[in-house]
Amino acid sequence: MTKKIQFKKIGTVSVFVLPAMIPLIVFWIYPILRTVYISFTDWDYMMPEYNFVGVQNFINLFHDSRFYDALWNTVVFCLGTLVPTIVLGLMLALLMQKAFKGSGIVKFILFSPWITPTVAISIVWVWIYDPDTGIANQILRFLHLPALEWINSSDTAMLAVIIVTIWKSLGYAMIFYLSALEKVPKELYEASALDGARGWQRFRDVTLPGISPTMFFLSIITMVNSLQAYDQIQILTQSYLEIKKF
């Protein structure tokens, strides 16, 4: 009787879970397994015929210097976007924590890059980075700093893409931090004040521990987004060359 009830419960749960599992299996689990299988073949994604080559693709990969160059660039890009986004996003949240006249509009402006299509943002930044007429170099000249080639040079292209990615992600991080800051118990601040904690001590001992789950979440999300970044890199580094043709 007990086993019968258990099977009945499993069947009931399966009825509710199965509709959600079908798209998960079709659009996520199966493509992953299929990709793993293809990695052991010599398929060029064009011809219908292919052969199973085992681990030869991986052997070739680890013996290719371009793989290590790409891996290093990925690490630099990931860290270059992760740390500033987490730190600057928190600084923005602390500045915007207290409501003031027009704070809602300011928050929306800061958050708007995140909801704006990456393609549109990248095209705008192509013009900003133009070495001759772009705003970026005009600001540098105003500050009596040397102008940069930005996306027109391999020496500065990484910096240019990192700046765009950080700018796009700051508002997203700020919103999460604002929500986390509101949830830190006020009693902890009052208790720390009674203990004589001020300024940095309160931030270190109360605020940071209180928002650490959010900081961890944002770190993971930002890292994943950086590893998956493609649109802004492709458009920023290619659009300039296309524009110069005209």
PDB file of C-alpha atoms in Angstrom:
ATOM      1  CA  MET A   1       0.000   0.000   0.000  1.00  0.00           C
ATOM      2  CA  THR A   2       2.831   2.357   0.830  1.00  0.00           C
ATOM      3  CA  LYS A   3       4.549   1.707  -2.500  1.00  0.00           C
ATOM      4  CA  LYS A   4       1.245   2.205  -4.274  1.00  0.00           C
ATOM      5  CA  ILE A   5       0.842   5.628  -2.652  1.00  0.00           C
ATOM      6  CA  GLN A   6       4.421   6.534  -3.505  1.00  0.00           C
ATOM      7  CA  PHE A   7       3.940   5.594  -7.166  1.00  0.00           C
ATOM      8  CA  LYS A   8       0.726   7.590  -7.205  1.00  0.00           C
ATOM      9  CA  LYS A   9       2.509  10.648  -5.822  1.00  0.00           C
ATOM     10  CA  ILE A  10       5.330  10.241  -8.356  1.00  0.00           C
ATOM     11  CA  GLY A  11       2.769   9.976 -11.153  1.00  0.00           C
ATOM     12  CA  THR A  12       0.962  13.101  -9.953  1.00  0.00           C
ATOM     13  CA  VAL A  13       4.187  15.067  -9.741  1.00  0.00           C
ATOM     14  CA  SER A  14       5.253  13.829 -13.193  1.00  0.00           C
ATOM     15  CA  VAL A  15       2.022  15.086 -14.736  1.00  0.00           C
ATOM     16  CA  PHE A  16       2.803  18.616 -13.550  1.00  0.00           C
ATOM     17  CA  VAL A  17       6.550  18.477 -14.214  1.00  0.00           C
ATOM     18  CA  LEU A  18       6.461  16.863 -17.680  1.00  0.00           C
ATOM     19  CA  PRO A  19       5.065  19.908 -19.564  1.00  0.00           C
ATOM     20  CA  ALA A  20       7.962  21.998 -18.252  1.00  0.00           C
ATOM     21  CA  MET A  21      10.508  19.244 -18.894  1.00  0.00           C
ATOM     22  CA  ILE A  22       9.632  18.804 -22.575  1.00  0.00           C
ATOM     23  CA  PRO A  23      10.912  22.215 -23.767  1.00  0.00           C
ATOM     24  CA  LEU A  24      13.852  21.905 -21.356  1.00  0.00           C
ATOM     25  CA  ILE A  25      14.860  18.592 -22.904  1.00  0.00           C
ATOM     26  CA  VAL A  26      14.238  19.707 -26.497  1.00  0.00           C
ATOM     27  CA  PHE A  27      15.842  23.143 -26.369  1.00  0.00           C
ATOM     28  CA  TRP A  28      18.532  22.715 -23.684  1.00  0.00           C
ATOM     29  CA  ILE A  29      19.516  19.173 -22.710  1.00  0.00           C
ATOM     30  CA  TYR A  30      19.413  17.665 -26.209  1.00  0.00           C
ATOM     31  CA  PRO A  31      21.398  20.530 -27.844  1.00  0.00           C
ATOM     32  CA  ILE A  32      24.082  20.197 -25.156  1.00  0.00           C
ATOM     33  CA  LEU A  33      24.397  16.434 -25.682  1.00  0.00           C
ATOM     34  CA  ARG A  34      24.361  16.933 -29.456  1.00  0.00           C
ATOM     35  CA  THR A  35      27.101  19.557 -29.212  1.00  0.00           C
ATOM     36  CA  VAL A  36      29.254  17.224 -27.122  1.00  0.00           C
ATOM     37  CA  TYR A  37      28.847  14.503 -29.745  1.00  0.00           C
ATOM     38  CA  ILE A  38      29.679  16.869 -32.632  1.00  0.00           C
ATOM     39  CA  SER A  39      32.866  17.910 -30.851  1.00  0.00           C
ATOM     40  CA  PHE A  40      34.168  14.373 -31.416  1.00  0.00           C
ATOM     41  CA  THR A  41      33.587  14.542 -35.184  1.00  0.00           C
ATOM     42  CA  ASP A  42      35.147  16.399 -38.107  1.00  0.00           C
ATOM     43  CA  TRP A  43      31.849  17.936 -39.236  1.00  0.00           C
ATOM     44  CA  ASP A  44      32.243  21.394 -40.783  1.00  0.00           C
ATOM     45  CA  TYR A  45      28.556  22.302 -40.228  1.00  0.00           C
ATOM     46  CA  MET A  46      28.076  22.505 -44.001  1.00  0.00           C
ATOM     47  CA  MET A  47      28.489  19.073 -45.567  1.00  0.00           C
ATOM     48  CA  PRO A  48      26.075  16.273 -44.591  1.00  0.00           C
ATOM     49  CA  GLU A  49      28.922  13.751 -44.250  1.00  0.00           C
ATOM     50  CA  TYR A  50      31.255  13.638 -41.278  1.00  0.00           C
ATOM     51  CA  ASN A  51      33.504  11.182 -39.475  1.00  0.00           C
ATOM     52  CA  PHE A  52      34.036  10.359 -35.838  1.00  0.00           C
ATOM     53  CA  VAL A  53      37.573  11.455 -34.882  1.00  0.00           C
ATOM     54  CA  GLY A  54      37.523  10.991 -31.109  1.00  0.00           C
ATOM     55  CA  VAL A  55      39.606  13.464 -29.127  1.00  0.00           C
ATOM     56  CA  GLN A  56      41.655  14.654 -32.110  1.00  0.00           C
ATOM     57  CA  ASN A  57      39.850  17.988 -32.173  1.00  0.00           C
ATOM     58  CA  PHE A  58      40.847  18.634 -28.570  1.00  0.00           C
ATOM     59  CA  ILE A  59      44.443  17.592 -29.244  1.00  0.00           C
ATOM     60  CA  ASN A  60      44.602  20.047 -32.144  1.00  0.00           C
ATOM     61  CA  LEU A  61      43.013  22.729 -29.983  1.00  0.00           C
ATOM     62  CA  PHE A  62      45.537  22.460 -27.163  1.00  0.00           C
ATOM     63  CA  HIS A  63      48.407  22.543 -29.644  1.00  0.00           C
ATOM     64  CA  ASP A  64      47.123  25.725 -31.312  1.00  0.00           C
ATOM     65  CA  SER A  65      48.630  28.956 -29.967  1.00  0.00           C
ATOM     66  CA  ARG A  66      45.536  30.880 -31.076  1.00  0.00           C
ATOM     67  CA  PHE A  67      43.493  28.966 -28.506  1.00  0.00           C
ATOM     68  CA  TYR A  68      45.658  30.272 -25.675  1.00  0.00           C
ATOM     69  CA  ASP A  69      45.513  33.803 -27.096  1.00  0.00           C
ATOM     70  CA  ALA A  70      41.729  33.593 -27.200  1.00  0.00           C
ATOM     71  CA  LEU A  71      41.623  32.120 -23.696  1.00  0.00           C
ATOM     72  CA  TRP A  72      43.814  34.927 -22.332  1.00  0.00           C
ATOM     73  CA  ASN A  73      41.683  37.586 -24.040  1.00  0.00           C
ATOM     74  CA  THR A  74      38.564  35.996 -22.577  1.00  0.00           C
ATOM     75  CA  VAL A  75      40.028  36.053 -19.050  1.00  0.00           C
ATOM     76  CA  VAL A  76      41.111  39.689 -19.426  1.00  0.00           C
ATOM     77  CA  PHE A  77      37.706  40.704 -20.774  1.00  0.00           C
ATOM     78  CA  CYS A  78      35.858  38.779 -18.051  1.00  0.00           C
ATOM     79  CA  LEU A  79      37.874  40.282 -15.184  1.00  0.00           C
ATOM     80  CA  GLY A  80      37.926  43.707 -16.833  1.00  0.00           C
ATOM     81  CA  THR A  81      34.122  43.803 -16.872  1.00  0.00           C
ATOM     82  CA  LEU A  82      33.401  41.865 -13.686  1.00  0.00           C
ATOM     83  CA  VAL A  83      35.314  43.904 -11.094  1.00  0.00           C
ATOM     84  CA  PRO A  84      34.306  47.421 -12.277  1.00  0.00           C
ATOM     85  CA  THR A  85      30.661  46.399 -12.720  1.00  0.00           C
ATOM     86  CA  ILE A  86      30.433  44.963  -9.200  1.00  0.00           C
ATOM     87  CA  VAL A  87      32.282  47.866  -7.554  1.00  0.00           C
ATOM     88  CA  LEU A  88      30.857  50.775  -9.549  1.00  0.00           C
ATOM     89  CA  GLY A  89      27.357  49.297  -9.450  1.00  0.00           C
ATOM     90  CA  LEU A  90      27.537  49.256  -5.650  1.00  0.00           C
ATOM     91  CA  MET A  91      28.835  52.824  -5.579  1.00  0.00           C
ATOM     92  CA  LEU A  92      25.932  53.972  -7.755  1.00  0.00           C
ATOM     93  CA  ALA A  93      23.457  52.142  -5.517  1.00  0.00           C
ATOM     94  CA  LEU A  94      24.878  53.822  -2.418  1.00  0.00           C
ATOM     95  CA  LEU A  95      24.571  57.213  -4.115  1.00  0.00           C
ATOM     96  CA  MET A  96      21.010  56.512  -5.259  1.00  0.00           C
ATOM     97  CA  GLN A  97      19.906  54.880  -2.003  1.00  0.00           C
ATOM     98  CA  LYS A  98      18.357  58.052  -0.604  1.00  0.00           C
ATOM     99  CA  ALA A  99      15.372  59.273  -2.585  1.00  0.00           C
ATOM    100  CA  PHE A 100      15.542  62.787  -3.999  1.00  0.00           C
ATOM    101  CA  LYS A 101      13.587  64.801  -6.512  1.00  0.00           C
ATOM    102  CA  GLY A 102      13.888  63.136  -9.887  1.00  0.00           C
ATOM    103  CA  SER A 103      15.640  60.046  -8.493  1.00  0.00           C
ATOM    104  CA  GLY A 104      13.235  57.770 -10.367  1.00  0.00           C
ATOM    105  CA  ILE A 105      14.147  59.367 -13.683  1.00  0.00           C
ATOM    106  CA  VAL A 106      17.861  59.125 -12.905  1.00  0.00           C
ATOM    107  CA  LYS A 107      17.509  55.447 -12.035  1.00  0.00           C
ATOM    108  CA  PHE A 108      15.642  54.815 -15.271  1.00  0.00           C
ATOM    109  CA  ILE A 109      18.351  56.581 -17.297  1.00  0.00           C
ATOM    110  CA  LEU A 110      21.058  54.539 -15.587  1.00  0.00           C
ATOM    111  CA  PHE A 111      19.119  51.298 -16.123  1.00  0.00           C
ATOM    112  CA  SER A 112      18.065  52.009 -19.729  1.00  0.00           C
ATOM    113  CA  PRO A 113      21.314  50.757 -21.356  1.00  0.00           C
ATOM    114  CA  TRP A 114      20.589  47.277 -19.996  1.00  0.00           C
ATOM    115  CA  ILE A 115      17.196  47.065 -21.724  1.00  0.00           C
ATOM    116  CA  THR A 116      18.434  48.706 -24.927  1.00  0.00           C
ATOM    117  CA  PRO A 117      19.415  46.230 -27.678  1.00  0.00           C
ATOM    118  CA  THR A 118      23.151  45.598 -27.685  1.00  0.00           C
ATOM    119  CA  VAL A 119      23.285  46.137 -31.446  1.00  0.00           C
ATOM    120  CA  ALA A 120      21.871  49.667 -31.150  1.00  0.00           C
ATOM    121  CA  ILE A 121      24.207  50.532 -28.280  1.00  0.00           C
ATOM    122  CA  SER A 122      27.238  49.224 -30.136  1.00  0.00           C
ATOM    123  CA  ILE A 123      26.451  51.217 -33.270  1.00  0.00           C
ATOM    124  CA  VAL A 124      26.191  54.424 -31.214  1.00  0.00           C
ATOM    125  CA  TRP A 125      29.509  53.686 -29.531  1.00  0.00           C
ATOM    126  CA  VAL A 126      31.133  53.144 -32.907  1.00  0.00           C
ATOM    127  CA  TRP A 127      30.540  56.840 -33.600  1.00  0.00           C
ATOM    128  CA  ILE A 128      31.639  57.813 -30.084  1.00  0.00           C
ATOM    129  CA  TYR A 129      34.924  55.965 -30.623  1.00  0.00           C
ATOM    130  CA  ASP A 130      35.635  57.511 -34.021  1.00  0.00           C
ATOM    131  CA  PRO A 131      39.290  58.696 -33.816  1.00  0.00           C
ATOM    132  CA  ASP A 132      38.634  61.907 -35.738  1.00  0.00           C
ATOM    133  CA  THR A 133      35.170  63.121 -34.762  1.00  0.00           C
ATOM    134  CA  GLY A 134      34.159  60.904 -31.831  1.00  0.00           C
ATOM    135  CA  ILE A 135      33.195  62.324 -28.458  1.00  0.00           C
ATOM    136  CA  ALA A 136      35.649  60.050 -26.648  1.00  0.00           C
ATOM    137  CA  ASN A 137      38.707  61.647 -28.237  1.00  0.00           C
ATOM    138  CA  GLN A 138      37.225  65.132 -27.947  1.00  0.00           C
ATOM    139  CA  ILE A 139      37.001  64.605 -24.171  1.00  0.00           C
ATOM    140  CA  LEU A 140      40.595  63.361 -24.079  1.00  0.00           C
ATOM    141  CA  ARG A 141      41.786  66.415 -26.034  1.00  0.00           C
ATOM    142  CA  PHE A 142      39.849  68.695 -23.680  1.00  0.00           C
ATOM    143  CA  LEU A 143      41.698  67.079 -20.770  1.00  0.00           C
ATOM    144  CA  HIS A 144      44.992  67.524 -22.656  1.00  0.00           C
ATOM    145  CA  LEU A 145      45.406  63.758 -23.002  1.00  0.00           C
ATOM    146  CA  PRO A 146      46.552  61.963 -26.149  1.00  0.00           C
ATOM    147  CA  ALA A 147      43.796  60.734 -28.445  1.00  0.00           C
ATOM    148  CA  LEU A 148      43.354  56.983 -28.861  1.00  0.00           C
ATOM    149  CA  GLU A 149      42.509  54.817 -31.839  1.00  0.00           C
ATOM    150  CA  TRP A 150      39.969  52.907 -29.732  1.00  0.00           C
ATOM    151  CA  ILE A 151      38.303  50.172 -31.844  1.00  0.00           C
ATOM    152  CA  ASN A 152      40.516  51.003 -34.820  1.00  0.00           C
ATOM    153  CA  SER A 153      43.572  49.502 -33.109  1.00  0.00           C
ATOM    154  CA  SER A 154      44.191  46.081 -31.587  1.00  0.00           C
ATOM    155  CA  ASP A 155      46.050  47.809 -28.744  1.00  0.00           C
ATOM    156  CA  THR A 156      42.957  49.646 -27.489  1.00  0.00           C
ATOM    157  CA  ALA A 157      40.053  47.585 -28.871  1.00  0.00           C
ATOM    158  CA  MET A 158      39.832  45.451 -25.724  1.00  0.00           C
ATOM    159  CA  LEU A 159      39.597  48.546 -23.518  1.00  0.00           C
ATOM    160  CA  ALA A 160      36.926  50.026 -25.771  1.00  0.00           C
ATOM    161  CA  VAL A 161      34.733  46.914 -25.634  1.00  0.00           C
ATOM    162  CA  ILE A 162      35.194  46.601 -21.867  1.00  0.00           C
ATOM    163  CA  ILE A 163      34.046  50.211 -21.352  1.00  0.00           C
ATOM    164  CA  VAL A 164      30.877  49.618 -23.391  1.00  0.00           C
ATOM    165  CA  THR A 165      30.107  46.380 -21.544  1.00  0.00           C
ATOM    166  CA  ILE A 166      30.572  48.010 -18.133  1.00  0.00           C
ATOM    167  CA  TRP A 167      28.443  50.996 -19.125  1.00  0.00           C
ATOM    168  CA  LYS A 168      25.649  48.672 -20.226  1.00  0.00           C
ATOM    169  CA  SER A 169      25.749  46.566 -17.034  1.00  0.00           C
ATOM    170  CA  LEU A 170      26.055  49.261 -14.350  1.00  0.00           C
ATOM    171  CA  GLY A 171      22.346  50.068 -14.152  1.00  0.00           C
ATOM    172  CA  TYR A 172      21.450  46.385 -13.871  1.00  0.00           C
ATOM    173  CA  ALA A 173      23.860  45.902 -10.965  1.00  0.00           C
ATOM    174  CA  MET A 174      22.660  49.118  -9.324  1.00  0.00           C
ATOM    175  CA  ILE A 175      19.011  47.969  -9.270  1.00  0.00           C
ATOM    176  CA  PHE A 176      19.885  44.693  -7.557  1.00  0.00           C
ATOM    177  CA  TYR A 177      22.106  46.438  -5.040  1.00  0.00           C
ATOM    178  CA  LEU A 178      19.356  48.956  -4.221  1.00  0.00           C
ATOM    179  CA  SER A 179      16.972  46.118  -3.471  1.00  0.00           C
ATOM    180  CA  ALA A 180      19.587  44.381  -1.305  1.00  0.00           C
ATOM    181  CA  LEU A 181      20.433  47.562   0.606  1.00  0.00           C
ATOM    182  CA  GLU A 182      16.780  48.073   1.499  1.00  0.00           C
ATOM    183  CA  LYS A 183      16.640  44.594   3.025  1.00  0.00           C
ATOM    184  CA  VAL A 184      19.555  45.103   5.418  1.00  0.00           C
ATOM    185  CA  PRO A 185      17.930  45.337   8.874  1.00  0.00           C
ATOM    186  CA  LYS A 186      18.005  48.856  10.295  1.00  0.00           C
ATOM    187  CA  GLU A 187      18.509  47.362  13.748  1.00  0.00           C
ATOM    188  CA  LEU A 188      22.000  46.241  12.733  1.00  0.00           C
ATOM    189  CA  TYR A 189      22.956  49.805  11.840  1.00  0.00           C
ATOM    190  CA  GLU A 190      21.572  51.040  15.146  1.00  0.00           C
ATOM    191  CA  ALA A 191      23.452  48.359  17.078  1.00  0.00           C
ATOM    192  CA  SER A 192      26.700  49.132  15.275  1.00  0.00           C
ATOM    193  CA  ALA A 193      26.220  52.839  15.986  1.00  0.00           C
ATOM    194  CA  LEU A 194      25.829  52.068  19.696  1.00  0.00           C
ATOM    195  CA  ASP A 195      29.102  50.116  19.511  1.00  0.00           C
ATOM    196  CA  GLY A 196      30.809  53.182  18.102  1.00  0.00           C
ATOM    197  CA  ALA A 197      31.039  52.020  14.484  1.00  0.00           C
ATOM    198  CA  ARG A 198      31.145  54.829  11.959  1.00  0.00           C
ATOM    199  CA  GLY A 199      31.445  55.189   8.210  1.00  0.00           C
ATOM    200  CA  TRP A 200      33.682  52.490   6.768  1.00  0.00           C
ATOM    201  CA  GLN A 201      33.251  50.223   9.811  1.00  0.00           C
ATOM    202  CA  ARG A 202      29.465  50.182   9.397  1.00  0.00           C
ATOM    203  CA  PHE A 203      29.833  49.519   5.687  1.00  0.00           C
ATOM    204  CA  ARG A 204      32.345  46.708   6.268  1.00  0.00           C
ATOM    205  CA  ASP A 205      30.619  45.019   9.207  1.00  0.00           C
ATOM    206  CA  VAL A 206      26.945  45.546   8.349  1.00  0.00           C
ATOM    207  CA  THR A 207      26.353  46.541   4.734  1.00  0.00           C
ATOM    208  CA  LEU A 208      28.756  44.177   2.986  1.00  0.00           C
ATOM    209  CA  PRO A 209      27.657  41.031   4.867  1.00  0.00           C
ATOM    210  CA  GLY A 210      24.025  42.007   4.297  1.00  0.00           C
ATOM    211  CA  ILE A 211      24.386  42.372   0.535  1.00  0.00           C
ATOM    212  CA  SER A 212      26.947  39.586   0.010  1.00  0.00           C
ATOM    213  CA  PRO A 213      24.361  37.139  -1.495  1.00  0.00           C
ATOM    214  CA  THR A 214      23.397  39.775  -4.046  1.00  0.00           C
ATOM    215  CA  MET A 215      27.038  40.533  -4.765  1.00  0.00           C
ATOM    216  CA  PHE A 216      27.707  36.830  -5.341  1.00  0.00           C
ATOM    217  CA  PHE A 217      24.680  36.574  -7.647  1.00  0.00           C
ATOM    218  CA  LEU A 218      25.763  39.613  -9.656  1.00  0.00           C
ATOM    219  CA  SER A 219      29.301  38.245  -9.910  1.00  0.00           C
ATOM    220  CA  ILE A 220      28.023  34.999 -11.425  1.00  0.00           C
ATOM    221  CA  ILE A 221      25.610  36.736 -13.812  1.00  0.00           C
ATOM    222  CA  THR A 222      28.217  39.284 -14.926  1.00  0.00           C
ATOM    223  CA  MET A 223      30.801  36.561 -15.472  1.00  0.00           C
ATOM    224  CA  VAL A 224      28.379  34.479 -17.535  1.00  0.00           C
ATOM    225  CA  ASN A 225      27.381  37.511 -19.624  1.00  0.00           C
ATOM    226  CA  SER A 226      31.037  38.337 -20.218  1.00  0.00           C
ATOM    227  CA  LEU A 227      31.831  34.790 -21.307  1.00  0.00           C
ATOM    228  CA  GLN A 228      28.844  34.842 -23.669  1.00  0.00           C
ATOM    229  CA  ALA A 229      29.523  38.317 -25.048  1.00  0.00           C
ATOM    230  CA  TYR A 230      29.520  38.450 -28.820  1.00  0.00           C
ATOM    231  CA  ASP A 231      27.255  41.203 -30.180  1.00  0.00           C
ATOM    232  CA  GLN A 232      29.174  44.210 -28.909  1.00  0.00           C
ATOM    233  CA  ILE A 233      32.543  42.681 -29.788  1.00  0.00           C
ATOM    234  CA  GLN A 234      31.497  41.808 -33.317  1.00  0.00           C
ATOM    235  CA  ILE A 235      29.762  45.098 -34.054  1.00  0.00           C
ATOM    236  CA  LEU A 236      32.292  47.414 -32.419  1.00  0.00           C
ATOM    237  CA  THR A 237      35.293  45.817 -34.132  1.00  0.00           C
ATOM    238  CA  GLN A 238      33.669  45.288 -37.529  1.00  0.00           C
ATOM    239  CA  SER A 239      31.277  48.211 -37.952  1.00  0.00           C
ATOM    240  CA  TYR A 240      34.081  50.772 -37.896  1.00  0.00           C
ATOM    241  CA  LEU A 241      35.766  49.080 -40.833  1.00  0.00           C
ATOM    242  CA  GLU A 242      32.486  48.997 -42.740  1.00  0.00           C
ATOM    243  CA  ILE A 243      31.799  52.675 -42.014  1.00  0.00           C
ATOM    244  CA  LYS A 244      35.266  53.713 -43.173  1.00  0.00           C
ATOM    245  CA  LYS A 245      34.571  52.121 -46.576  1.00  0.00           C
ATOM    246  CA  PHE A 246      31.959  54.766 -47.181  1.00  0.00           C
TER     247      PHE A 246
END
